[in-house]
């Protein structure tokens, strides 16, 4: 498939390979904290604006590099020629990391709302400190086992932040296309329109639900539940827990 893409420059094969890169990147990279995602996105907006508007590097790479690092959309010109509109993979993966974080946040919040947390260990003496730690560890392992068995693939849980972020991305793409038409096909820094749209929609949702403070404090690593491990790693952990029991 890669050989076919390079040899014939087929835009369909190019897009298939490029989307595979997007899916892989979204599965294996994450921000961890919501505030980290906002800071990273805003920094990448500044980066994109500089390299697109003040240099020719981005336009040169997008037009001359024949590799699946972009999505190609064919269009016919007034002369009957076929040209391609280009969307870089960074304009997909970067916002997707924030939207994926929102999806995991929606899932974790729903899981915690549906189960009764294990009873907290009672106060113990200093000699019982190890017992307390053991009880906490066992409680966390029990919760993790529940999460691993939870059918997240069905998508049957409320997703307010994911939906708002996804709608923000669609709105940002629409604004980008409008800007390209307005500026008569001149290259546009897509992140300049996509990132503010995503962040705005997510923050509006948080404000509407009265959860802005919790949103900015969200930290996946402090939740103690793992939703981002590859399936192979989850299987290893499950086997390890089964052998312990």
XYZ file of C-alpha atoms in Angstrom:
245
model
C 0.000 0.000 0.000
C 2.846 2.388 0.818
C 4.548 1.478 -2.465
C 1.294 2.130 -4.317
C 0.975 5.499 -2.610
C 4.513 6.568 -3.530
C 4.523 5.204 -7.068
C 1.142 6.374 -8.315
C 0.490 9.287 -5.915
C -3.063 8.037 -5.484
C -4.852 10.393 -3.134
C -7.153 7.642 -1.796
C -4.230 5.470 -0.652
C -2.496 8.568 0.676
C -5.502 9.408 2.840
C -5.864 5.834 4.113
C -2.238 5.748 5.283
C -2.447 9.273 6.698
C -5.579 8.450 8.698
C -3.832 5.343 10.044
C -1.098 7.620 11.376
C -3.749 9.839 12.965
C -5.446 6.927 14.722
C -2.128 5.548 15.967
C -0.995 8.945 17.263
C -4.280 9.585 19.055
C -4.115 6.179 20.759
C -0.537 6.533 22.001
C -0.274 10.207 22.993
C -2.189 12.089 25.650
C -2.020 15.335 27.619
C -2.870 13.909 31.031
C -4.137 17.204 32.438
C -6.811 19.369 30.871
C -4.796 22.524 31.503
C -1.787 20.914 29.801
C -3.927 20.356 26.745
C -5.030 23.991 26.584
C -1.473 25.312 26.986
C -0.135 22.914 24.351
C -2.886 23.751 21.879
C -2.431 27.503 22.257
C 1.330 27.133 21.837
C 0.845 25.120 18.656
C -1.533 27.793 17.341
C 1.251 30.382 17.651
C 3.650 27.950 15.971
C 1.236 27.303 13.105
C 0.466 30.985 12.526
C 4.156 31.899 12.392
C 5.218 29.150 9.997
C 2.230 29.565 7.670
C 1.927 33.357 7.546
C 5.555 34.446 7.939
C 7.456 31.735 6.076
C 6.971 29.570 3.014
C 8.087 26.385 4.771
C 4.630 24.961 5.474
C 3.303 25.704 1.989
C 6.422 24.196 0.420
C 6.154 21.012 2.470
C 2.416 20.682 1.804
C 2.786 21.097 -1.955
C 6.108 19.379 -2.699
C 6.509 16.516 -0.225
C 4.946 13.375 -1.693
C 4.265 11.463 1.508
C 1.193 10.587 3.602
C 1.679 13.509 5.995
C -1.489 15.247 4.873
C -5.023 14.571 3.661
C -5.755 15.386 0.034
C -9.164 16.523 -1.223
C -9.489 16.815 -5.020
C -11.282 19.772 -6.547
C -11.758 21.013 -10.067
C -10.695 24.509 -11.046
C -12.408 26.810 -13.526
C -9.960 25.570 -16.194
C -11.098 21.975 -15.717
C -7.884 20.971 -13.958
C -7.825 18.874 -10.811
C -6.084 20.373 -7.826
C -5.929 19.269 -4.217
C -6.872 21.000 -1.005
C -4.559 19.930 1.806
C -5.168 19.311 5.513
C -2.026 18.531 7.508
C -2.036 15.670 9.979
C -1.114 18.073 12.771
C -4.436 19.841 12.216
C -6.136 16.517 12.967
C -4.010 14.868 15.658
C -3.478 17.922 17.867
C -7.190 18.726 18.395
C -7.965 14.979 18.499
C -5.764 14.599 21.594
C -7.928 17.127 23.436
C -11.163 15.565 22.181
C -9.914 12.099 23.215
C -9.111 13.464 26.678
C -12.690 14.742 26.896
C -14.023 11.323 25.886
C -12.000 9.561 28.597
C -13.112 12.171 31.100
C -16.772 11.591 30.202
C -16.267 7.837 30.525
C -14.503 8.002 33.898
C -17.064 10.404 35.317
C -19.881 8.096 34.236
C -18.191 4.999 35.664
C -17.658 6.687 39.027
C -21.272 7.835 39.073
C -22.553 4.286 38.480
C -20.578 2.335 41.065
C -20.200 2.535 44.784
C -16.568 3.184 45.642
C -14.937 0.605 47.917
C -15.179 1.540 51.589
C -12.294 3.663 52.739
C -9.956 2.019 55.253
C -10.686 3.029 58.807
C -8.125 4.838 60.890
C -5.465 2.476 62.170
C -2.486 2.764 64.415
C 1.043 3.282 63.183
C 1.611 -0.449 63.306
C -1.340 -0.883 60.978
C 0.037 1.461 58.335
C 0.968 -1.394 56.020
C -2.518 -2.852 56.391
C -4.054 0.460 55.392
C -1.864 0.688 52.298
C -2.761 -2.890 51.383
C -6.481 -2.155 51.708
C -6.122 0.952 49.522
C -4.222 -1.016 46.896
C -6.831 -3.786 46.873
C -9.635 -1.249 46.563
C -7.907 0.417 43.621
C -7.284 -2.939 41.926
C -10.955 -3.839 42.328
C -11.980 -0.542 40.761
C -9.511 -1.034 37.897
C -10.879 -4.530 37.229
C -14.365 -3.037 36.973
C -13.119 -0.446 34.489
C -11.353 -3.075 32.369
C -14.614 -5.035 32.167
C -16.729 -1.948 31.460
C -17.998 -2.005 27.836
C -16.632 1.406 26.841
C -16.532 0.297 23.200
C -20.333 0.448 23.071
C -20.296 4.182 23.753
C -23.377 3.856 25.961
C -22.627 6.701 28.350
C -23.183 10.481 28.324
C -20.479 12.362 26.416
C -21.132 16.102 26.881
C -17.503 17.234 26.654
C -16.611 14.892 23.798
C -19.600 16.029 21.750
C -18.908 19.696 22.412
C -15.235 19.301 21.453
C -16.151 17.381 18.298
C -18.703 19.998 17.276
C -16.080 22.662 17.938
C -13.700 20.855 15.579
C -16.337 20.721 12.829
C -17.031 24.419 13.335
C -13.297 25.176 13.142
C -12.944 23.242 9.882
C -15.918 25.142 8.435
C -14.349 28.466 9.434
C -11.045 27.372 7.867
C -12.777 26.568 4.570
C -14.544 29.903 4.695
C -11.230 31.673 5.260
C -9.681 29.872 2.294
C -12.551 30.985 0.065
C -12.340 34.545 1.389
C -8.580 34.752 0.862
C -8.908 33.074 -2.563
C -7.087 29.842 -1.834
C -4.225 31.281 0.190
C -2.790 28.816 2.717
C -4.395 29.213 6.140
C -3.153 28.174 9.613
C -5.986 25.748 10.318
C -5.175 25.475 14.024
C -5.880 29.203 14.352
C -9.546 28.433 13.701
C -9.853 24.848 14.975
C -8.240 25.204 18.413
C -10.235 28.240 19.635
C -13.443 26.608 18.399
C -12.745 23.371 20.289
C -11.644 25.080 23.493
C -14.545 27.546 23.369
C -17.171 24.802 22.986
C -15.641 22.692 25.776
C -15.421 25.651 28.160
C -18.973 26.736 27.362
C -20.154 23.229 28.183
C -18.220 23.292 31.456
C -19.658 26.694 32.384
C -23.201 25.569 31.495
C -22.832 22.509 33.730
C -21.149 24.483 36.511
C -17.989 22.359 36.283
C -15.335 24.807 35.080
C -13.258 24.479 38.243
C -13.289 20.678 38.089
C -12.519 20.855 34.388
C -9.315 22.822 34.897
C -8.306 20.533 37.770
C -8.858 17.342 35.776
C -5.819 15.073 35.823
C -6.054 11.570 34.381
C -3.011 10.393 36.312
C -4.589 11.316 39.658
C -7.821 9.486 38.879
C -6.077 6.169 39.453
C -7.963 4.470 36.614
C -6.289 3.434 33.386
C -8.258 3.848 30.168
C -5.319 4.479 27.838
C -3.260 1.277 28.110
C -3.023 -0.784 24.913
C -5.153 -3.961 24.919
C -2.046 -6.151 25.256
C -0.948 -4.320 28.386
C -4.425 -4.602 29.904
C -4.400 -8.350 29.248
C -1.054 -8.680 31.027
C -2.378 -6.734 34.020
C -5.516 -8.878 34.121
C -3.464 -12.076 34.055
C -1.287 -10.697 36.851
C -4.332 -9.870 38.972
C -5.793 -13.332 38.337
C -2.610 -15.042 39.452
C -2.571 -12.947 42.640
C -6.139 -13.929 43.431
